[in-house]
Amino acid sequence: MAEIETLGILQDIESLVADQLQVVSYKWLSRSYLIPSDTAKRLLQEFVEKHESGLQVVYALSGWLKNDPPSYHIRLVSGSKLPEAKQDFDGTCSIQVYSVQASIPKDPAALWNAEFVQAEELFKQPFTVDNCLRDNRFCGISNSYVKRSTDEIPASVAAPQPKTAVDGESTKKKTTCQNTTVPQPHKSEMQKVSPYVGLQSPTVVKEVKSESNHTEPFHQASKPIAAKEKIASLPASKKKAQSDKTSSSTGGSLANLWGRVPAKSKLGDNHADANHATAANPTVSSAEAQICAHEALQVDNSDDDDQHVNIKRSSNESGRKRRVVFDFSDDEDFEDAVSLASPENPKDQSCLDLKQNKELHKEKANSEDQLNGKLKIKEEKMSEFQQSSVEEKLHDSSAETNELSADEDDSNKIKKPTDAAPASPKRRKVLRTRTDERGREVNEVVWEGEEQKQKKDDVSSTKTSDHKAAETTTNRPPAAKKSPALGNSGAYPAVKSGGKKAGNAAGPKQGNILSFFKRV
Amino acid sequence: MLEFRLVQGSLLKKVLESIKDLVNDANFDCSATGFSLQAMDSSHVALVALLLRAEGFEHYRCDRSISMGMNLNNMSKMLKCAGNDDIITIKADDGSDTVTFMFESPTQDKISDFEMKLMDIDSEHLGIPDAEYHAIVRMPSVEFARICKDLSSIGDTVVISVTKEGVKFSTRGDIGSANIVCRQNTTVDKPEEATVIEMNEPVSLTFALRYMNSFTKATPLSNTVTISLSSDLPVVVEYKIAEMGYVRFYLAPKIEEDEDETKPQA
């Protein structure tokens, strides 16, 4: 490495450590200056020799421990405890500078926070970008048998490779999350995965990929609709319902294969929020990032379904405070409703929702077209997913009155899929959080009316938005799942009018202080 | 090492009483210039900003800026053990995870030491921009507390409108509605009883009375309260702490919502 460059980096380290009080570890250094990790360690060593005073050094000791049976051990010790720690090792041990910092952080996690955030960002880059984490170029150990190419995505990643931009974002972030939890094993993951890819020819993988895109969301979204139409019990629609079913069962095996993708990507989206925060505010939210990483691991490992994950999430996040969850289904008491939307930019969120829903619907329509060819192309043209869903209904059911009664039936009879709270589309869930007299945080879920009747047709949309809503507040009270059932069991017209009244009386919504003052 | 000695110990007690209902845990940021706190309530609707300047203390020493995370309820419990005339000293050593409150009785014949555990709180610090407010109302704090209390028995929200006429507090509830108008009144014997309205343009904003009532817990700290309103900003309810600083409460207004975000257009 050229002398001048080295000097420049050393100066940079000095300013980072002294002025920005950042923990500079060799990993971070290697990634941000694109130098091999060995060089990074040497640079740090050089830096430590030059500036012995005014900084704290954390060394990485590795060697065999003295105790019996001997075990290989890698230990991080601060400079002051170095001689002491050396005694624990048998014979010689390697001593390398792990990181330099202005002071030893109170929280050990702060040591790797900077590199964690960095790794996260690297993984967040598009798959086509070949960065140093993906090709493992700075690692001292390399395996010449491992072939990496940027166009071919590891199978684990390829699975949810989406068509829509929105999904793409989220999946990407999901994988980011998964991978960043174990930045080192990433390469081994790649190795592990490649034989798997090898089993099937690449084209097969591709096919599966695209099909899963179609059928998978459809599979989830269509089920309730299919069921609904069956209950509507019109001869015309029966056929349709059946074909719907077949379509979903054709996708069955695939759906099993890729079944949890949307759940994950939704989750991933959520993670992305957290990640976003992390990126914006790395020092403050390191804990958040860790939680996120931790959860991603859990999601990765568990074979649980969506619902389970959700519960896990909520329990994870509400861990610190005592919470009381009140479940109100009456419409009067929601004056102080706290906005569910994200404080930064609620409109964006809603756009995303809308988009997602639209996409979902479009995909659904597409696959339906392909599979039974019954639906008119018209549907595709519909920009408004709600309208399209209504259209669809009108095609199949003969009379509106029938539909209405069927709807009522539905609300009582249908057992919705387990993965989401069954959504009553006419009404909107409003989560209120307040502190009661005893200092507990109280989450109340109240229902606010909505005049749009059609919305109820689109189960998937409400499902998604419900998800979203719950996610943005980041604390989804488990009891919320009951309230829609409560709402549904009521006679529909009555509920509707009640909801409307409440909607008018609602008046203003409580603003959020975060929409006025920005975090610093 | 930090050490603050506050002769008027009751002041700290009052400060804690005023904010502990709104915020559970908060970081006290200690620097060479003073003792400050900023915290949001759990629903992120209200924000408290407290400042006690170094000059207000009899003795103030803070070698390096630190932030001490405290559970305000526990702190209040400890401060309740101090007599109203006691001198309170707050002490903390560098790197220690406790803070010590020392109470001395005025006659110096009783000295109590209370040590409280600190906690790690990751709080978000918000940048509060300096802003020109459309209307600033200064009124007796007791009067304001009374209005909030009265209105909360009728409705949940208060509409505060400032016009040339004066400041109007109104609410509406199931049983009826209420309007309270306070006119500008500077012709009183004592300046603290005056109601002064500075208005650049008329403002009308809606707030949750629950929070307003919680703010008025700070009434014992000051004879007057200053309410600053702008149509696009949270209201600021400020109680000055004589010669030391202030407690400011920021409350996000209720916003008229035209459409539900999750609901697509028909």
Short mmCIF file of C-alpha atoms in Angstrom, two decimals, chain A residues 44-494:
data_model
loop_
_atom_site.label_atom_id
_atom_site.label_comp_id
_atom_site.label_asym_id
_atom_site.label_seq_id
_atom_site.Cartn_x
_atom_site.Cartn_y
_atom_site.Cartn_z
CA LEU A 44 -4.50 -0.05 13.42
CA GLN A 45 -1.37 -1.39 15.03
CA GLU A 46 0.58 1.40 13.44
CA PHE A 47 -1.98 3.88 14.58
CA VAL A 48 -1.79 2.60 18.12
CA GLU A 49 1.97 2.87 18.13
CA LYS A 50 1.77 6.44 16.94
CA HIS A 51 -0.92 7.62 19.30
CA GLU A 52 -0.43 5.65 22.40
CA SER A 53 -1.96 8.19 24.68
CA GLY A 54 -5.49 9.43 24.47
CA LEU A 55 -7.07 6.31 23.13
CA GLN A 56 -8.15 2.92 24.28
CA VAL A 57 -7.28 -0.20 22.38
CA VAL A 58 -9.16 -3.45 22.32
CA TYR A 59 -6.98 -6.39 21.36
CA ALA A 60 -8.08 -9.69 19.98
CA LEU A 61 -6.09 -12.47 21.60
CA SER A 62 -6.30 -15.90 20.15
CA GLY A 63 -4.56 -19.07 21.20
CA TRP A 64 -4.89 -22.17 23.32
CA LEU A 65 -6.06 -21.71 26.84
CA LYS A 66 -4.13 -23.22 29.70
CA ASN A 67 -7.01 -25.07 31.24
CA ASP A 68 -7.63 -28.72 30.65
CA PRO A 69 -8.76 -29.88 28.13
CA PRO A 70 -7.13 -27.13 26.13
CA SER A 71 -9.49 -25.13 24.05
CA TYR A 72 -8.89 -22.65 21.35
CA HIS A 73 -10.01 -19.28 22.45
CA ILE A 74 -10.41 -15.84 20.98
CA ARG A 75 -10.79 -13.08 23.46
CA LEU A 76 -11.22 -9.34 23.23
CA VAL A 77 -9.38 -7.49 25.96
CA SER A 78 -8.72 -3.86 26.60
CA GLY A 79 -5.16 -2.59 26.48
CA SER A 80 -4.81 -2.27 30.22
CA LYS A 81 -5.73 -5.87 30.85
CA LEU A 82 -3.58 -7.25 28.08
CA PRO A 83 -0.69 -8.67 30.19
CA GLU A 84 -3.13 -10.23 32.57
CA ALA A 85 -5.09 -11.87 29.79
CA LYS A 86 -1.94 -13.20 28.18
CA GLN A 87 -1.32 -15.27 31.27
CA ASP A 88 -4.45 -17.24 30.58
CA PHE A 89 -3.12 -18.48 27.32
CA ASP A 90 -0.82 -21.39 26.96
CA GLY A 91 2.44 -20.42 25.38
CA THR A 92 2.11 -17.89 22.68
CA CYS A 93 -1.02 -16.33 21.48
CA SER A 94 -1.60 -13.98 18.64
CA ILE A 95 -2.31 -10.43 19.60
CA GLN A 96 -3.99 -8.23 17.10
CA VAL A 97 -5.57 -4.87 17.42
CA TYR A 98 -9.30 -5.34 17.21
CA SER A 99 -10.41 -1.77 17.54
CA VAL A 100 -9.38 1.66 18.71
CA GLN A 101 -11.69 4.10 20.40
CA ALA A 102 -11.62 7.13 22.62
CA SER A 103 -12.88 5.20 25.60
CA ILE A 104 -13.93 1.68 26.39
CA PRO A 105 -17.69 1.71 25.86
CA LYS A 106 -19.91 0.84 28.74
CA ASP A 107 -22.03 -1.35 26.55
CA PRO A 108 -19.95 -4.00 24.82
CA ALA A 109 -22.34 -3.98 21.92
CA ALA A 110 -21.07 -0.54 21.02
CA LEU A 111 -17.82 -2.21 19.96
CA TRP A 112 -19.37 -3.79 16.96
CA ASN A 113 -22.18 -1.36 16.41
CA ALA A 114 -20.38 0.63 13.75
CA GLU A 115 -19.41 -2.42 11.75
CA PHE A 116 -22.82 -3.92 12.18
CA VAL A 117 -24.47 -0.89 10.67
CA GLN A 118 -21.93 -0.93 7.92
CA ALA A 119 -22.48 -4.59 7.17
CA GLU A 120 -26.17 -3.99 7.12
CA GLU A 121 -25.80 -1.27 4.56
CA LEU A 122 -23.62 -3.42 2.39
CA PHE A 123 -26.16 -6.18 2.41
CA LYS A 124 -28.87 -3.73 1.63
CA GLN A 125 -27.28 -2.94 -1.69
CA PRO A 126 -28.95 -4.47 -4.72
CA PHE A 127 -27.96 -8.03 -5.52
CA THR A 128 -26.33 -6.95 -8.67
CA VAL A 129 -23.84 -4.82 -6.82
CA ASP A 130 -20.83 -6.86 -5.92
CA ASN A 131 -19.57 -5.52 -2.64
CA CYS A 132 -16.85 -6.71 -0.40
CA LEU A 133 -19.15 -8.70 1.84
CA ARG A 134 -20.73 -10.58 -0.99
CA ASP A 135 -17.52 -11.74 -2.59
CA ASN A 136 -15.59 -12.07 0.64
CA ARG A 137 -12.63 -10.43 -0.97
CA PHE A 138 -10.97 -9.21 2.18
CA CYS A 139 -10.96 -12.40 4.11
CA GLY A 140 -7.62 -14.05 4.66
CA ILE A 141 -9.15 -17.44 4.01
CA SER A 142 -10.57 -18.17 0.63
CA ASN A 143 -11.81 -21.22 -1.09
CA SER A 144 -10.95 -21.41 -4.74
CA TYR A 145 -13.80 -23.85 -5.36
CA VAL A 146 -16.40 -21.35 -4.44
CA LYS A 147 -17.58 -19.53 -7.49
CA ARG A 148 -19.40 -16.30 -7.07
CA SER A 149 -21.25 -14.48 -9.73
CA THR A 150 -23.34 -11.43 -9.20
CA ASP A 151 -26.16 -12.32 -11.55
CA GLU A 152 -26.90 -15.61 -9.94
CA ILE A 153 -28.56 -15.18 -6.67
CA PRO A 154 -28.30 -17.80 -4.00
CA ALA A 155 -31.42 -19.89 -3.86
CA SER A 156 -32.41 -18.75 -0.45
CA VAL A 157 -32.45 -15.27 -1.77
CA ALA A 158 -33.93 -16.06 -5.10
CA ALA A 159 -37.07 -17.49 -3.65
CA PRO A 160 -38.93 -14.32 -3.00
CA GLN A 161 -37.33 -12.47 -5.83
CA PRO A 162 -40.30 -10.38 -6.67
CA LYS A 163 -41.76 -8.71 -9.62
CA THR A 164 -43.08 -5.65 -7.97
CA ALA A 165 -40.90 -2.89 -6.81
CA VAL A 166 -42.47 -2.78 -3.41
CA ASP A 167 -42.01 -6.42 -2.75
CA GLY A 168 -38.55 -6.20 -4.10
CA GLU A 169 -37.61 -3.65 -1.57
CA SER A 170 -38.97 -5.57 1.27
CA THR A 171 -37.50 -8.90 0.35
CA LYS A 172 -34.20 -7.36 -0.18
CA LYS A 173 -34.32 -5.89 3.20
CA LYS A 174 -35.45 -9.12 4.64
CA THR A 175 -32.49 -10.90 3.31
CA THR A 176 -30.38 -8.08 4.49
CA CYS A 177 -31.62 -8.66 7.92
CA GLN A 178 -31.09 -12.33 7.80
CA ASN A 179 -27.65 -12.06 6.50
CA THR A 180 -26.43 -9.30 8.69
CA THR A 181 -27.15 -11.28 11.75
CA VAL A 182 -24.30 -13.50 10.77
CA PRO A 183 -22.03 -11.44 8.62
CA GLN A 184 -19.23 -13.97 8.77
CA PRO A 185 -21.15 -17.14 8.01
CA HIS A 186 -22.49 -15.48 4.92
CA LYS A 187 -19.90 -17.08 2.78
CA SER A 188 -20.55 -20.47 4.18
CA GLU A 189 -24.18 -19.91 3.48
CA MET A 190 -23.32 -19.30 -0.10
CA GLN A 191 -21.41 -22.49 -0.20
CA LYS A 192 -24.14 -24.36 1.42
CA VAL A 193 -26.60 -23.01 -0.99
CA SER A 194 -24.77 -23.60 -4.18
CA PRO A 195 -25.14 -27.37 -4.22
CA TYR A 196 -28.80 -26.85 -3.73
CA VAL A 197 -28.92 -24.73 -6.79
CA GLY A 198 -26.96 -27.34 -8.52
CA LEU A 199 -29.64 -29.90 -7.96
CA GLN A 200 -32.03 -28.12 -10.17
CA SER A 201 -31.02 -26.49 -13.33
CA PRO A 202 -31.02 -22.71 -13.17
CA THR A 203 -33.95 -22.47 -15.50
CA VAL A 204 -36.05 -24.55 -13.20
CA VAL A 205 -35.26 -22.26 -10.41
CA LYS A 206 -36.30 -19.39 -12.48
CA GLU A 207 -39.59 -20.91 -13.36
CA VAL A 208 -40.36 -21.68 -9.82
CA LYS A 209 -39.49 -18.21 -8.97
CA SER A 210 -41.84 -16.54 -11.36
CA GLU A 211 -44.64 -18.91 -10.67
CA SER A 212 -44.33 -18.51 -7.04
CA ASN A 213 -44.74 -14.87 -7.59
CA HIS A 214 -48.06 -15.41 -9.16
CA THR A 215 -49.52 -18.14 -7.22
CA GLU A 216 -48.21 -17.47 -3.85
CA PRO A 217 -49.85 -14.17 -2.97
CA PHE A 218 -52.84 -15.32 -4.89
CA HIS A 219 -52.96 -18.45 -2.90
CA GLN A 220 -53.26 -16.51 0.27
CA ALA A 221 -55.47 -13.79 -0.97
CA SER A 222 -57.83 -15.92 -2.93
CA LYS A 223 -58.73 -18.40 -0.30
CA PRO A 224 -61.11 -16.25 1.64
CA ILE A 225 -62.65 -14.96 -1.51
CA ALA A 226 -63.15 -18.39 -2.85
CA ALA A 227 -64.79 -19.41 0.33
CA LYS A 228 -66.95 -16.38 0.28
CA GLU A 229 -68.19 -17.01 -3.16
CA LYS A 230 -69.02 -20.49 -2.26
CA ILE A 231 -71.18 -19.30 0.51
CA ALA A 232 -72.87 -16.95 -1.85
CA SER A 233 -74.00 -20.25 -3.34
CA LEU A 234 -74.92 -19.11 -6.77
CA PRO A 235 -74.54 -21.78 -9.40
CA ALA A 236 -72.44 -19.56 -11.54
CA SER A 237 -70.13 -18.69 -8.82
CA LYS A 238 -69.79 -22.20 -7.59
CA LYS A 239 -67.89 -23.13 -10.62
CA LYS A 240 -65.75 -20.19 -10.17
CA ALA A 241 -65.10 -20.97 -6.62
CA GLN A 242 -64.08 -24.43 -7.56
CA SER A 243 -61.77 -23.26 -10.19
CA ASP A 244 -60.38 -20.85 -7.70
CA LYS A 245 -59.75 -23.69 -5.44
CA THR A 246 -58.10 -25.76 -8.05
CA SER A 247 -55.90 -22.91 -8.87
CA SER A 248 -54.84 -22.59 -5.34
CA SER A 249 -54.30 -26.28 -5.04
CA THR A 250 -52.25 -26.41 -8.18
CA GLY A 251 -50.09 -23.90 -6.52
CA GLY A 252 -50.25 -26.04 -3.44
CA SER A 253 -46.90 -27.69 -3.57
CA LEU A 254 -45.25 -24.52 -4.61
CA ALA A 255 -47.07 -22.62 -2.01
CA ASN A 256 -45.78 -25.07 0.49
CA LEU A 257 -42.35 -24.52 -0.79
CA TRP A 258 -42.52 -20.80 -0.73
CA GLY A 259 -45.44 -20.50 1.54
CA ARG A 260 -44.12 -18.10 4.05
CA VAL A 261 -42.74 -15.61 1.69
CA PRO A 262 -45.20 -12.77 2.09
CA ALA A 263 -45.17 -13.14 5.78
CA LYS A 264 -41.48 -12.79 5.75
CA SER A 265 -41.39 -9.96 3.36
CA LYS A 266 -43.88 -8.09 5.42
CA LEU A 267 -41.77 -8.73 8.36
CA GLY A 268 -38.80 -7.72 6.38
CA ASP A 269 -40.49 -4.52 5.57
CA ASN A 270 -40.94 -3.94 9.16
CA HIS A 271 -37.37 -4.69 9.78
CA ALA A 272 -36.57 -2.26 7.13
CA ASP A 273 -38.20 0.40 9.18
CA ALA A 274 -36.07 -0.52 12.05
CA ASN A 275 -33.09 -0.67 9.85
CA HIS A 276 -33.86 2.67 8.50
CA ALA A 277 -33.92 4.07 11.94
CA THR A 278 -30.71 2.32 12.67
CA ALA A 279 -29.03 3.74 9.71
CA ALA A 280 -30.24 7.19 10.47
CA ASN A 281 -29.30 7.04 14.08
CA PRO A 282 -26.77 4.33 14.56
CA THR A 283 -25.65 5.08 18.06
CA VAL A 284 -29.04 5.49 19.56
CA SER A 285 -30.75 2.50 18.16
CA SER A 286 -28.12 -0.14 18.33
CA ALA A 287 -30.33 -2.09 20.60
CA GLU A 288 -33.10 -1.88 18.09
CA ALA A 289 -30.85 -3.21 15.43
CA GLN A 290 -29.87 -6.05 17.64
CA ILE A 291 -33.44 -6.90 18.35
CA CYS A 292 -34.15 -6.77 14.70
CA ALA A 293 -31.28 -9.02 13.94
CA HIS A 294 -32.31 -11.34 16.65
CA GLU A 295 -35.79 -11.57 15.35
CA ALA A 296 -34.63 -12.10 11.86
CA LEU A 297 -32.72 -15.06 13.14
CA GLN A 298 -35.77 -16.36 14.82
CA VAL A 299 -37.82 -15.97 11.74
CA ASP A 300 -35.16 -17.63 9.78
CA ASN A 301 -34.97 -20.60 12.03
CA SER A 302 -38.51 -21.15 12.97
CA ASP A 303 -41.02 -22.98 10.91
CA ASP A 304 -43.79 -21.11 12.49
CA ASP A 305 -46.46 -19.45 10.54
CA ASP A 306 -47.03 -15.81 10.12
CA GLN A 307 -49.21 -15.41 13.10
CA HIS A 308 -46.75 -16.95 15.39
CA VAL A 309 -44.10 -14.59 14.24
CA ASN A 310 -46.34 -11.70 14.79
CA ILE A 311 -47.00 -12.64 18.30
CA LYS A 312 -43.38 -13.11 18.85
CA ARG A 313 -42.70 -9.71 17.56
CA SER A 314 -45.15 -8.04 19.74
CA SER A 315 -43.98 -9.85 22.78
CA ASN A 316 -40.46 -8.95 21.93
CA GLU A 317 -41.18 -5.35 21.61
CA SER A 318 -43.46 -4.82 24.46
CA GLY A 319 -41.11 -6.52 26.79
CA ARG A 320 -39.96 -3.55 28.69
CA LYS A 321 -43.14 -1.96 29.90
CA ARG A 322 -46.19 -3.27 31.52
CA ARG A 323 -49.09 -3.02 29.22
CA VAL A 324 -52.74 -3.21 29.66
CA VAL A 325 -54.75 -3.84 26.60
CA PHE A 326 -58.29 -2.70 26.52
CA ASP A 327 -60.42 -3.79 23.72
CA PHE A 328 -63.25 -1.48 22.94
CA SER A 329 -65.57 -2.19 20.18
CA ASP A 330 -67.92 0.68 20.77
CA ASP A 331 -67.45 3.65 18.59
CA GLU A 332 -67.85 6.48 20.97
CA ASP A 333 -64.70 6.47 22.90
CA PHE A 334 -61.99 7.22 20.50
CA GLU A 335 -61.44 10.91 20.77
CA ASP A 336 -57.81 10.66 21.62
CA ALA A 337 -56.95 8.16 18.99
CA VAL A 338 -53.31 8.29 18.21
CA SER A 339 -52.44 8.24 14.59
CA LEU A 340 -51.42 4.81 13.53
CA ALA A 341 -49.43 6.00 10.65
CA SER A 342 -45.73 6.36 10.83
CA PRO A 343 -44.87 9.67 12.34
CA GLU A 344 -42.40 10.67 9.67
CA ASN A 345 -44.51 10.39 6.62
CA PRO A 346 -47.91 8.86 6.89
CA LYS A 347 -48.74 9.48 3.27
CA ASP A 348 -45.85 7.42 2.08
CA GLN A 349 -46.94 4.57 4.16
CA SER A 350 -50.38 4.64 2.79
CA CYS A 351 -49.09 4.83 -0.70
CA LEU A 352 -47.04 1.78 -0.06
CA ASP A 353 -50.01 0.01 1.29
CA LEU A 354 -52.10 0.95 -1.61
CA LYS A 355 -49.47 -0.08 -4.02
CA GLN A 356 -48.94 -3.35 -2.38
CA ASN A 357 -52.56 -4.06 -2.34
CA LYS A 358 -52.89 -3.14 -5.88
CA GLU A 359 -50.05 -5.32 -6.87
CA LEU A 360 -51.39 -8.15 -4.91
CA HIS A 361 -54.65 -7.77 -6.57
CA LYS A 362 -53.25 -7.46 -9.98
CA GLU A 363 -51.25 -10.55 -9.54
CA LYS A 364 -54.29 -12.28 -8.36
CA ALA A 365 -56.22 -11.17 -11.35
CA ASN A 366 -53.43 -12.24 -13.62
CA SER A 367 -53.21 -15.68 -12.30
CA GLU A 368 -56.92 -16.06 -12.34
CA ASP A 369 -56.92 -15.10 -15.94
CA GLN A 370 -54.32 -17.60 -16.74
CA LEU A 371 -55.86 -20.35 -14.79
CA ASN A 372 -59.48 -20.28 -15.67
CA GLY A 373 -59.73 -17.53 -18.23
CA LYS A 374 -63.04 -16.58 -16.87
CA LEU A 375 -62.40 -13.06 -15.86
CA LYS A 376 -62.47 -10.27 -18.30
CA ILE A 377 -59.39 -8.36 -19.21
CA LYS A 378 -61.27 -5.36 -18.06
CA GLU A 379 -60.23 -6.20 -14.60
CA GLU A 380 -56.65 -5.71 -15.31
CA LYS A 381 -57.32 -2.28 -16.53
CA MET A 382 -58.95 -1.29 -13.37
CA SER A 383 -56.57 0.89 -11.51
CA GLU A 384 -58.59 0.71 -8.40
CA PHE A 385 -58.30 -2.63 -6.77
CA GLN A 386 -61.48 -2.23 -4.89
CA GLN A 387 -63.47 -1.60 -7.93
CA SER A 388 -61.93 -4.54 -9.59
CA SER A 389 -62.87 -6.75 -6.79
CA VAL A 390 -66.40 -5.52 -6.98
CA GLU A 391 -66.39 -6.07 -10.68
CA GLU A 392 -65.27 -9.55 -10.16
CA LYS A 393 -68.08 -10.13 -7.84
CA LEU A 394 -70.59 -8.71 -10.20
CA HIS A 395 -69.42 -11.00 -12.88
CA ASP A 396 -70.04 -13.98 -10.82
CA SER A 397 -72.98 -13.26 -8.68
CA SER A 398 -76.26 -12.53 -10.28
CA ALA A 399 -77.82 -10.04 -7.93
CA GLU A 400 -76.57 -7.48 -5.56
CA THR A 401 -79.09 -8.34 -2.94
CA ASN A 402 -77.79 -11.82 -2.87
CA GLU A 403 -74.39 -10.50 -2.41
CA LEU A 404 -75.45 -8.40 0.48
CA SER A 405 -77.01 -11.24 2.32
CA ALA A 406 -74.10 -13.39 1.44
CA ASP A 407 -71.87 -10.79 2.93
CA GLU A 408 -73.75 -10.89 6.10
CA ASP A 409 -73.45 -14.60 6.14
CA ASP A 410 -69.81 -14.38 5.49
CA SER A 411 -69.15 -12.16 8.33
CA ASN A 412 -70.65 -14.63 10.64
CA LYS A 413 -69.52 -17.84 9.15
CA ILE A 414 -66.18 -17.42 7.62
CA LYS A 415 -63.25 -18.46 9.59
CA LYS A 416 -60.51 -16.41 8.20
CA PRO A 417 -57.03 -17.77 7.69
CA THR A 418 -54.97 -17.84 10.80
CA ASP A 419 -52.22 -15.63 9.70
CA ALA A 420 -53.91 -12.31 10.16
CA ALA A 421 -56.58 -10.76 12.20
CA PRO A 422 -59.76 -11.17 10.29
CA ALA A 423 -60.49 -7.74 9.11
CA SER A 424 -63.77 -6.05 9.13
CA PRO A 425 -63.38 -3.80 6.21
CA LYS A 426 -65.97 -1.27 7.13
CA ARG A 427 -64.29 -0.34 10.25
CA ARG A 428 -60.85 0.75 10.97
CA LYS A 429 -58.79 -0.30 13.88
CA VAL A 430 -57.42 2.58 15.87
CA LEU A 431 -54.79 1.91 18.42
CA ARG A 432 -54.64 4.38 21.25
CA THR A 433 -51.76 4.45 23.60
CA ARG A 434 -51.88 6.42 26.76
CA THR A 435 -50.55 6.34 30.24
CA ASP A 436 -53.09 5.76 32.93
CA GLU A 437 -53.11 7.06 36.46
CA ARG A 438 -50.91 4.26 37.63
CA GLY A 439 -48.26 4.96 35.08
CA ARG A 440 -48.93 1.95 32.98
CA GLU A 441 -48.96 2.17 29.30
CA VAL A 442 -52.40 1.37 28.05
CA ASN A 443 -53.12 0.28 24.53
CA GLU A 444 -56.70 0.50 23.52
CA VAL A 445 -58.03 -0.75 20.28
CA VAL A 446 -61.14 0.96 19.13
CA TRP A 447 -63.03 0.69 15.89
CA GLU A 448 -63.75 3.54 13.68
CA GLY A 449 -66.35 3.37 10.99
CA GLU A 450 -65.80 3.48 7.32
CA GLU A 451 -68.50 4.07 4.85
CA GLN A 452 -66.98 2.09 2.04
CA LYS A 453 -68.88 -1.08 1.88
CA GLN A 454 -66.92 -2.58 -0.96
CA LYS A 455 -63.82 -2.65 1.06
CA LYS A 456 -65.06 -5.67 2.85
CA ASP A 457 -64.79 -7.59 -0.34
CA ASP A 458 -61.13 -7.18 -0.47
CA VAL A 459 -59.94 -9.26 2.36
CA SER A 460 -56.39 -9.14 1.29
CA SER A 461 -56.27 -5.40 1.24
CA THR A 462 -57.60 -4.95 4.68
CA LYS A 463 -55.43 -7.68 5.88
CA THR A 464 -52.40 -5.97 4.57
CA SER A 465 -53.33 -2.60 5.86
CA ASP A 466 -54.13 -4.06 9.20
CA HIS A 467 -50.76 -5.58 9.21
CA LYS A 468 -49.22 -2.34 8.27
CA ALA A 469 -51.07 -0.41 10.84
CA ALA A 470 -50.07 -2.73 13.54
CA GLU A 471 -46.54 -2.75 12.40
CA THR A 472 -46.09 0.92 12.24
CA THR A 473 -47.10 1.33 15.79
CA THR A 474 -44.75 -1.53 16.49
CA ASN A 475 -46.87 -2.88 19.24
CA ARG A 476 -49.60 -5.08 18.11
CA PRO A 477 -51.73 -6.07 21.00
CA PRO A 478 -52.69 -9.69 20.76
CA ALA A 479 -56.19 -8.95 21.88
CA ALA A 480 -56.77 -6.90 18.79
CA LYS A 481 -57.49 -10.10 17.01
CA LYS A 482 -60.68 -10.57 18.82
CA SER A 483 -62.24 -7.28 18.09
CA PRO A 484 -62.91 -7.78 14.41
CA ALA A 485 -64.85 -10.89 15.24
CA LEU A 486 -66.85 -8.87 17.64
CA GLY A 487 -67.50 -6.29 15.00
CA ASN A 488 -68.42 -8.90 12.47
CA SER A 489 -70.90 -10.68 14.59
CA GLY A 490 -73.13 -7.63 14.65
CA ALA A 491 -75.71 -7.13 11.95
CA TYR A 492 -74.02 -5.37 9.15
CA PRO A 493 -76.32 -2.47 8.37
CA ALA A 494 -76.47 -1.50 11.99
#
